[in-house]
Amino acid sequence: MPQKPLKVSKTIKKAPADNRHGKVPKMKKGSFDLKPKKPSLAAKYNDEKDLTKMINQKNESNAAGKAQQSGGQLCVVKAPVLAPADQKQKAKQAKTAAPS
């Protein structure tokens, strides 16, 4: 057994990277689903993705059917995909309309 107090370990604080220039790192949101490069794995990936799509469609149709049976109505609404030029124009219109 030691007769003197144990040494306290020093914690080293990590310095930010030199090339950040004061910028704060952004947190990535959502899942990044990247397709594999190998053909055999890519085929499996596509099959799993198709299966997931079919399962989701089935679940949505089941939920819509139950809602309709109980007297309501369920409709899955997805936003339309806009071209990049349309998105820029829509953003510009929103900016000009907001201050008024």
mmCIF file of N, CA and C in Angstrom:
data_model
loop_
_atom_site.group_PDB
_atom_site.id
_atom_site.type_symbol
_atom_site.label_atom_id
_atom_site.label_comp_id
_atom_site.label_asym_id
_atom_site.label_seq_id
_atom_site.Cartn_x
_atom_site.Cartn_y
_atom_site.Cartn_z
ATOM 1 N N MET A 1 0.826 -1.185 0.000
ATOM 2 C CA MET A 1 0.000 0.000 0.000
ATOM 3 C C MET A 1 0.870 1.247 0.000
ATOM 4 N N PRO A 2 0.497 2.256 -0.800
ATOM 5 C CA PRO A 2 1.313 3.472 -0.821
ATOM 6 C C PRO A 2 1.153 4.260 0.480
ATOM 7 N N GLN A 3 2.248 4.842 0.903
ATOM 8 C CA GLN A 3 2.247 5.607 2.142
ATOM 9 C C GLN A 3 1.982 7.082 1.924
ATOM 10 N N LYS A 4 1.940 7.486 0.667
ATOM 11 C CA LYS A 4 1.657 8.889 0.374
ATOM 12 C C LYS A 4 0.427 8.961 -0.535
ATOM 13 N N PRO A 5 -0.175 10.135 -0.655
ATOM 14 C CA PRO A 5 -1.375 10.244 -1.504
ATOM 15 C C PRO A 5 -1.054 9.932 -2.967
ATOM 16 N N LEU A 6 -2.017 9.322 -3.651
ATOM 17 C CA LEU A 6 -1.843 8.988 -5.057
ATOM 18 C C LEU A 6 -1.855 10.254 -5.900
ATOM 19 N N LYS A 7 -1.147 10.207 -7.024
ATOM 20 C CA LYS A 7 -1.101 11.352 -7.926
ATOM 21 C C LYS A 7 -2.421 11.466 -8.675
ATOM 22 N N VAL A 8 -2.897 12.685 -8.836
ATOM 23 C CA VAL A 8 -4.126 12.925 -9.579
ATOM 24 C C VAL A 8 -3.758 13.028 -11.051
ATOM 25 N N SER A 9 -4.447 12.270 -11.890
ATOM 26 C CA SER A 9 -4.132 12.311 -13.314
ATOM 27 C C SER A 9 -4.610 13.628 -13.912
ATOM 28 N N LYS A 10 -3.792 14.169 -14.783
ATOM 29 C CA LYS A 10 -4.126 15.437 -15.425
ATOM 30 C C LYS A 10 -4.967 15.159 -16.663
ATOM 31 N N THR A 11 -6.021 15.939 -16.859
ATOM 32 C CA THR A 11 -6.831 15.800 -18.063
ATOM 33 C C THR A 11 -6.348 16.810 -19.081
ATOM 34 N N ILE A 12 -6.112 16.358 -20.279
ATOM 35 C CA ILE A 12 -5.620 17.223 -21.342
ATOM 36 C C ILE A 12 -6.820 17.726 -22.129
ATOM 37 N N LYS A 13 -6.946 19.044 -22.227
ATOM 38 C CA LYS A 13 -8.055 19.624 -22.971
ATOM 39 C C LYS A 13 -7.675 19.729 -24.441
ATOM 40 N N LYS A 14 -8.546 19.250 -25.294
ATOM 41 C CA LYS A 14 -8.282 19.226 -26.717
ATOM 42 C C LYS A 14 -8.520 20.605 -27.312
ATOM 43 N N ALA A 15 -7.575 21.103 -28.082
ATOM 44 C CA ALA A 15 -7.709 22.407 -28.734
ATOM 45 C C ALA A 15 -8.493 22.224 -30.033
ATOM 46 N N PRO A 16 -9.285 23.240 -30.433
ATOM 47 C CA PRO A 16 -10.021 23.115 -31.694
ATOM 48 C C PRO A 16 -9.051 23.052 -32.881
ATOM 49 N N ALA A 17 -9.501 22.470 -33.969
ATOM 50 C CA ALA A 17 -8.670 22.335 -35.159
ATOM 51 C C ALA A 17 -8.266 23.704 -35.683
ATOM 52 N N ASP A 18 -7.066 23.792 -36.240
ATOM 53 C CA ASP A 18 -6.544 25.072 -36.717
ATOM 54 C C ASP A 18 -7.320 25.609 -37.919
ATOM 55 N N ASN A 19 -7.885 24.735 -38.720
ATOM 56 C CA ASN A 19 -8.544 25.182 -39.943
ATOM 57 C C ASN A 19 -10.014 25.542 -39.747
ATOM 58 N N ARG A 20 -10.496 25.556 -38.493
ATOM 59 C CA ARG A 20 -11.907 25.898 -38.255
ATOM 60 C C ARG A 20 -12.139 27.393 -38.285
ATOM 61 N N HIS A 21 -11.143 28.187 -37.923
ATOM 62 C CA HIS A 21 -11.205 29.652 -37.947
ATOM 63 C C HIS A 21 -12.406 30.191 -37.172
ATOM 64 N N GLY A 22 -12.641 29.642 -35.994
ATOM 65 C CA GLY A 22 -13.696 30.156 -35.129
ATOM 66 C C GLY A 22 -15.087 29.645 -35.439
ATOM 67 N N LYS A 23 -15.234 28.823 -36.461
ATOM 68 C CA LYS A 23 -16.558 28.300 -36.811
ATOM 69 C C LYS A 23 -16.934 27.165 -35.871
ATOM 70 N N VAL A 24 -18.210 27.074 -35.550
ATOM 71 C CA VAL A 24 -18.714 26.029 -34.662
ATOM 72 C C VAL A 24 -19.101 24.827 -35.512
ATOM 73 N N PRO A 25 -18.710 23.605 -35.124
ATOM 74 C CA PRO A 25 -19.106 22.438 -35.915
ATOM 75 C C PRO A 25 -20.617 22.223 -35.849
ATOM 76 N N LYS A 26 -21.227 21.897 -36.985
ATOM 77 C CA LYS A 26 -22.668 21.697 -37.052
ATOM 78 C C LYS A 26 -22.994 20.232 -36.770
ATOM 79 N N MET A 27 -24.098 20.026 -36.060
ATOM 80 C CA MET A 27 -24.558 18.663 -35.801
ATOM 81 C C MET A 27 -25.293 18.166 -37.043
ATOM 82 N N LYS A 28 -24.991 16.949 -37.457
ATOM 83 C CA LYS A 28 -25.685 16.372 -38.595
ATOM 84 C C LYS A 28 -27.008 15.807 -38.117
ATOM 85 N N LYS A 29 -28.058 16.064 -38.887
ATOM 86 C CA LYS A 29 -29.389 15.625 -38.489
ATOM 87 C C LYS A 29 -29.862 14.511 -39.404
ATOM 88 N N GLY A 30 -30.580 13.584 -38.839
ATOM 89 C CA GLY A 30 -31.176 12.517 -39.627
ATOM 90 C C GLY A 30 -30.210 11.392 -39.919
ATOM 91 N N SER A 31 -30.713 10.382 -40.574
ATOM 92 C CA SER A 31 -29.868 9.230 -40.895
ATOM 93 C C SER A 31 -29.285 9.434 -42.287
ATOM 94 N N PHE A 32 -28.025 9.126 -42.421
ATOM 95 C CA PHE A 32 -27.363 9.244 -43.699
ATOM 96 C C PHE A 32 -27.312 7.839 -44.299
ATOM 97 N N ASP A 33 -28.168 7.609 -45.255
ATOM 98 C CA ASP A 33 -28.340 6.289 -45.838
ATOM 99 C C ASP A 33 -27.550 6.253 -47.141
ATOM 100 N N LEU A 34 -26.338 5.694 -47.108
ATOM 101 C CA LEU A 34 -25.491 5.663 -48.281
ATOM 102 C C LEU A 34 -25.520 4.276 -48.920
ATOM 103 N N LYS A 35 -25.615 4.275 -50.231
ATOM 104 C CA LYS A 35 -25.669 3.021 -50.976
ATOM 105 C C LYS A 35 -24.262 2.421 -51.031
ATOM 106 N N PRO A 36 -24.134 1.109 -50.773
ATOM 107 C CA PRO A 36 -22.815 0.485 -50.842
ATOM 108 C C PRO A 36 -22.268 0.466 -52.267
ATOM 109 N N LYS A 37 -20.950 0.418 -52.391
ATOM 110 C CA LYS A 37 -20.322 0.466 -53.708
ATOM 111 C C LYS A 37 -20.212 -0.910 -54.365
ATOM 112 N N LYS A 38 -20.086 -1.962 -53.572
ATOM 113 C CA LYS A 38 -19.970 -3.299 -54.143
ATOM 114 C C LYS A 38 -21.305 -3.719 -54.754
ATOM 115 N N PRO A 39 -21.272 -4.274 -55.974
ATOM 116 C CA PRO A 39 -22.534 -4.643 -56.648
ATOM 117 C C PRO A 39 -23.388 -5.626 -55.854
ATOM 118 N N SER A 40 -22.769 -6.602 -55.209
ATOM 119 C CA SER A 40 -23.558 -7.592 -54.471
ATOM 120 C C SER A 40 -24.255 -6.945 -53.280
ATOM 121 N N LEU A 41 -23.538 -6.060 -52.589
ATOM 122 C CA LEU A 41 -24.144 -5.370 -51.443
ATOM 123 C C LEU A 41 -25.164 -4.334 -51.907
ATOM 124 N N ALA A 42 -24.921 -3.725 -53.078
ATOM 125 C CA ALA A 42 -25.857 -2.735 -53.614
ATOM 126 C C ALA A 42 -27.192 -3.392 -53.950
ATOM 127 N N ALA A 43 -27.145 -4.610 -54.495
ATOM 128 C CA ALA A 43 -28.383 -5.319 -54.831
ATOM 129 C C ALA A 43 -29.173 -5.633 -53.564
ATOM 130 N N LYS A 44 -28.480 -6.094 -52.532
ATOM 131 C CA LYS A 44 -29.142 -6.395 -51.257
ATOM 132 C C LYS A 44 -29.742 -5.130 -50.654
ATOM 133 N N TYR A 45 -28.992 -4.025 -50.751
ATOM 134 C CA TYR A 45 -29.448 -2.732 -50.230
ATOM 135 C C TYR A 45 -30.735 -2.299 -50.939
ATOM 136 N N ASN A 46 -30.758 -2.433 -52.281
ATOM 137 C CA ASN A 46 -31.948 -2.047 -53.049
ATOM 138 C C ASN A 46 -33.146 -2.916 -52.675
ATOM 139 N N ASP A 47 -32.912 -4.224 -52.494
ATOM 140 C CA ASP A 47 -33.999 -5.127 -52.101
ATOM 141 C C ASP A 47 -34.575 -4.728 -50.742
ATOM 142 N N GLU A 48 -33.692 -4.425 -49.784
ATOM 143 C CA GLU A 48 -34.152 -4.036 -48.453
ATOM 144 C C GLU A 48 -34.913 -2.711 -48.494
ATOM 145 N N LYS A 49 -34.449 -1.790 -49.350
ATOM 146 C CA LYS A 49 -35.118 -0.495 -49.469
ATOM 147 C C LYS A 49 -36.521 -0.667 -50.071
ATOM 148 N N ASP A 50 -36.626 -1.516 -51.094
ATOM 149 C CA ASP A 50 -37.936 -1.791 -51.701
ATOM 150 C C ASP A 50 -38.876 -2.452 -50.692
ATOM 151 N N LEU A 51 -38.344 -3.395 -49.914
ATOM 152 C CA LEU A 51 -39.145 -4.070 -48.895
ATOM 153 C C LEU A 51 -39.654 -3.064 -47.861
ATOM 154 N N THR A 52 -38.793 -2.151 -47.452
ATOM 155 C CA THR A 52 -39.185 -1.120 -46.486
ATOM 156 C C THR A 52 -40.299 -0.246 -47.050
ATOM 157 N N LYS A 53 -40.178 0.125 -48.347
ATOM 158 C CA LYS A 53 -41.213 0.945 -48.984
ATOM 159 C C LYS A 53 -42.551 0.216 -48.994
ATOM 160 N N MET A 54 -42.520 -1.072 -49.332
ATOM 161 C CA MET A 54 -43.767 -1.840 -49.399
ATOM 162 C C MET A 54 -44.391 -1.984 -48.014
ATOM 163 N N ILE A 55 -43.560 -2.213 -47.002
ATOM 164 C CA ILE A 55 -44.080 -2.337 -45.632
ATOM 165 C C ILE A 55 -44.706 -1.031 -45.181
ATOM 166 N N ASN A 56 -44.052 0.087 -45.483
ATOM 167 C CA ASN A 56 -44.599 1.394 -45.101
ATOM 168 C C ASN A 56 -45.927 1.665 -45.799
ATOM 169 N N GLN A 57 -46.011 1.329 -47.105
ATOM 170 C CA GLN A 57 -47.267 1.524 -47.827
ATOM 171 C C GLN A 57 -48.379 0.674 -47.218
ATOM 172 N N LYS A 58 -48.055 -0.559 -46.865
ATOM 173 C CA LYS A 58 -49.046 -1.466 -46.265
ATOM 174 C C LYS A 58 -49.531 -0.911 -44.926
ATOM 175 N N ASN A 59 -48.578 -0.434 -44.096
ATOM 176 C CA ASN A 59 -48.954 0.139 -42.803
ATOM 177 C C ASN A 59 -49.838 1.371 -42.970
ATOM 178 N N GLU A 60 -49.501 2.223 -43.946
ATOM 179 C CA GLU A 60 -50.301 3.422 -44.189
ATOM 180 C C GLU A 60 -51.707 3.055 -44.662
ATOM 181 N N SER A 61 -51.800 2.054 -45.549
ATOM 182 C CA SER A 61 -53.127 1.670 -46.042
ATOM 183 C C SER A 61 -53.955 1.028 -44.930
ATOM 184 N N ASN A 62 -53.309 0.255 -44.049
ATOM 185 C CA ASN A 62 -54.031 -0.337 -42.912
ATOM 186 C C ASN A 62 -54.551 0.751 -41.980
ATOM 187 N N ALA A 63 -53.716 1.737 -41.691
ATOM 188 C CA ALA A 63 -54.130 2.837 -40.813
ATOM 189 C C ALA A 63 -55.266 3.639 -41.454
ATOM 190 N N ALA A 64 -55.180 3.863 -42.765
ATOM 191 C CA ALA A 64 -56.238 4.598 -43.461
ATOM 192 C C ALA A 64 -57.540 3.812 -43.445
ATOM 193 N N GLY A 65 -57.443 2.487 -43.615
ATOM 194 C CA GLY A 65 -58.648 1.635 -43.588
ATOM 195 C C GLY A 65 -59.318 1.656 -42.235
ATOM 196 N N LYS A 66 -58.536 1.565 -41.157
ATOM 197 C CA LYS A 66 -59.106 1.609 -39.804
ATOM 198 C C LYS A 66 -59.747 2.966 -39.525
ATOM 199 N N ALA A 67 -59.104 4.033 -40.007
ATOM 200 C CA ALA A 67 -59.661 5.367 -39.791
ATOM 201 C C ALA A 67 -60.983 5.516 -40.540
ATOM 202 N N GLN A 68 -61.056 4.960 -41.744
ATOM 203 C CA GLN A 68 -62.275 5.074 -42.544
ATOM 204 C C GLN A 68 -63.402 4.241 -41.932
ATOM 205 N N GLN A 69 -63.076 3.090 -41.353
ATOM 206 C CA GLN A 69 -64.094 2.256 -40.710
ATOM 207 C C GLN A 69 -64.704 2.962 -39.509
ATOM 208 N N SER A 70 -63.890 3.728 -38.807
ATOM 209 C CA SER A 70 -64.397 4.399 -37.612
ATOM 210 C C SER A 70 -65.048 5.744 -37.948
ATOM 211 N N GLY A 71 -65.217 6.024 -39.224
ATOM 212 C CA GLY A 71 -65.954 7.224 -39.627
ATOM 213 C C GLY A 71 -65.067 8.400 -39.984
ATOM 214 N N GLY A 72 -63.781 8.259 -39.879
ATOM 215 C CA GLY A 72 -62.875 9.357 -40.217
ATOM 216 C C GLY A 72 -62.233 9.132 -41.569
ATOM 217 N N GLN A 73 -61.200 9.899 -41.815
ATOM 218 C CA GLN A 73 -60.477 9.736 -43.063
ATOM 219 C C GLN A 73 -59.016 10.052 -42.804
ATOM 220 N N LEU A 74 -58.129 9.203 -43.283
ATOM 221 C CA LEU A 74 -56.698 9.412 -43.124
ATOM 222 C C LEU A 74 -56.078 9.472 -44.503
ATOM 223 N N CYS A 75 -55.320 10.521 -44.736
ATOM 224 C CA CYS A 75 -54.674 10.685 -46.022
ATOM 225 C C CYS A 75 -53.238 11.111 -45.768
ATOM 226 N N VAL A 76 -52.282 10.383 -46.315
ATOM 227 C CA VAL A 76 -50.875 10.731 -46.144
ATOM 228 C C VAL A 76 -50.520 11.753 -47.217
ATOM 229 N N VAL A 77 -50.145 12.939 -46.770
ATOM 230 C CA VAL A 77 -49.840 14.026 -47.687
ATOM 231 C C VAL A 77 -48.341 14.277 -47.657
ATOM 232 N N LYS A 78 -47.747 14.300 -48.830
ATOM 233 C CA LYS A 78 -46.325 14.587 -48.935
ATOM 234 C C LYS A 78 -46.147 15.874 -49.721
ATOM 235 N N ALA A 79 -45.140 16.656 -49.338
ATOM 236 C CA ALA A 79 -44.872 17.917 -50.018
ATOM 237 C C ALA A 79 -44.385 17.643 -51.437
ATOM 238 N N PRO A 80 -44.799 18.466 -52.401
ATOM 239 C CA PRO A 80 -44.332 18.252 -53.771
ATOM 240 C C PRO A 80 -42.842 18.569 -53.882
ATOM 241 N N VAL A 81 -42.165 17.845 -54.743
ATOM 242 C CA VAL A 81 -40.736 18.066 -54.945
ATOM 243 C C VAL A 81 -40.589 19.231 -55.917
ATOM 244 N N LEU A 82 -39.917 20.272 -55.468
ATOM 245 C CA LEU A 82 -39.736 21.463 -56.293
ATOM 246 C C LEU A 82 -38.371 21.433 -56.960
ATOM 247 N N ALA A 83 -38.316 22.047 -58.123
ATOM 248 C CA ALA A 83 -37.026 22.197 -58.797
ATOM 249 C C ALA A 83 -36.198 23.213 -58.014
ATOM 250 N N PRO A 84 -34.870 23.167 -58.108
ATOM 251 C CA PRO A 84 -34.034 24.105 -57.358
ATOM 252 C C PRO A 84 -34.364 25.576 -57.633
ATOM 253 N N ALA A 85 -34.696 25.908 -58.876
ATOM 254 C CA ALA A 85 -35.024 27.292 -59.217
ATOM 255 C C ALA A 85 -36.322 27.715 -58.527
ATOM 256 N N ASP A 86 -37.303 26.788 -58.462
ATOM 257 C CA ASP A 86 -38.569 27.085 -57.806
ATOM 258 C C ASP A 86 -38.365 27.304 -56.308
ATOM 259 N N GLN A 87 -37.475 26.521 -55.701
ATOM 260 C CA GLN A 87 -37.207 26.668 -54.267
ATOM 261 C C GLN A 87 -36.606 28.035 -53.982
ATOM 262 N N LYS A 88 -35.655 28.470 -54.816
ATOM 263 C CA LYS A 88 -35.020 29.782 -54.613
ATOM 264 C C LYS A 88 -36.059 30.893 -54.749
ATOM 265 N N GLN A 89 -36.932 30.772 -55.757
ATOM 266 C CA GLN A 89 -37.946 31.789 -55.981
ATOM 267 C C GLN A 89 -38.941 31.820 -54.825
ATOM 268 N N LYS A 90 -39.327 30.653 -54.323
ATOM 269 C CA LYS A 90 -40.274 30.577 -53.200
ATOM 270 C C LYS A 90 -39.662 31.176 -51.939
ATOM 271 N N ALA A 91 -38.370 30.911 -51.694
ATOM 272 C CA ALA A 91 -37.671 31.468 -50.536
ATOM 273 C C ALA A 91 -37.588 32.980 -50.640
ATOM 274 N N LYS A 92 -37.334 33.471 -51.860
ATOM 275 C CA LYS A 92 -37.239 34.912 -52.070
ATOM 276 C C LYS A 92 -38.592 35.586 -51.794
ATOM 277 N N GLN A 93 -39.678 34.962 -52.256
ATOM 278 C CA GLN A 93 -41.015 35.498 -52.030
ATOM 279 C C GLN A 93 -41.349 35.503 -50.541
ATOM 280 N N ALA A 94 -40.944 34.483 -49.834
ATOM 281 C CA ALA A 94 -41.209 34.390 -48.410
ATOM 282 C C ALA A 94 -40.471 35.490 -47.645
ATOM 283 N N LYS A 95 -39.246 35.774 -48.050
ATOM 284 C CA LYS A 95 -38.455 36.827 -47.398
ATOM 285 C C LYS A 95 -39.088 38.204 -47.616
ATOM 286 N N THR A 96 -39.555 38.452 -48.845
ATOM 287 C CA THR A 96 -40.149 39.754 -49.145
ATOM 288 C C THR A 96 -41.514 39.906 -48.480
ATOM 289 N N ALA A 97 -42.234 38.808 -48.314
ATOM 290 C CA ALA A 97 -43.568 38.868 -47.726
ATOM 291 C C ALA A 97 -43.509 38.950 -46.187
ATOM 292 N N ALA A 98 -42.473 38.439 -45.558
ATOM 293 C CA ALA A 98 -42.375 38.394 -44.097
ATOM 294 C C ALA A 98 -42.314 39.775 -43.443
ATOM 295 N N PRO A 99 -41.494 40.741 -43.911
ATOM 296 C CA PRO A 99 -41.413 42.033 -43.221
ATOM 297 C C PRO A 99 -42.705 42.846 -43.261
ATOM 298 N N SER A 100 -43.557 42.654 -44.253
ATOM 299 C CA SER A 100 -44.773 43.477 -44.392
ATOM 300 C C SER A 100 -45.728 43.279 -43.282
#
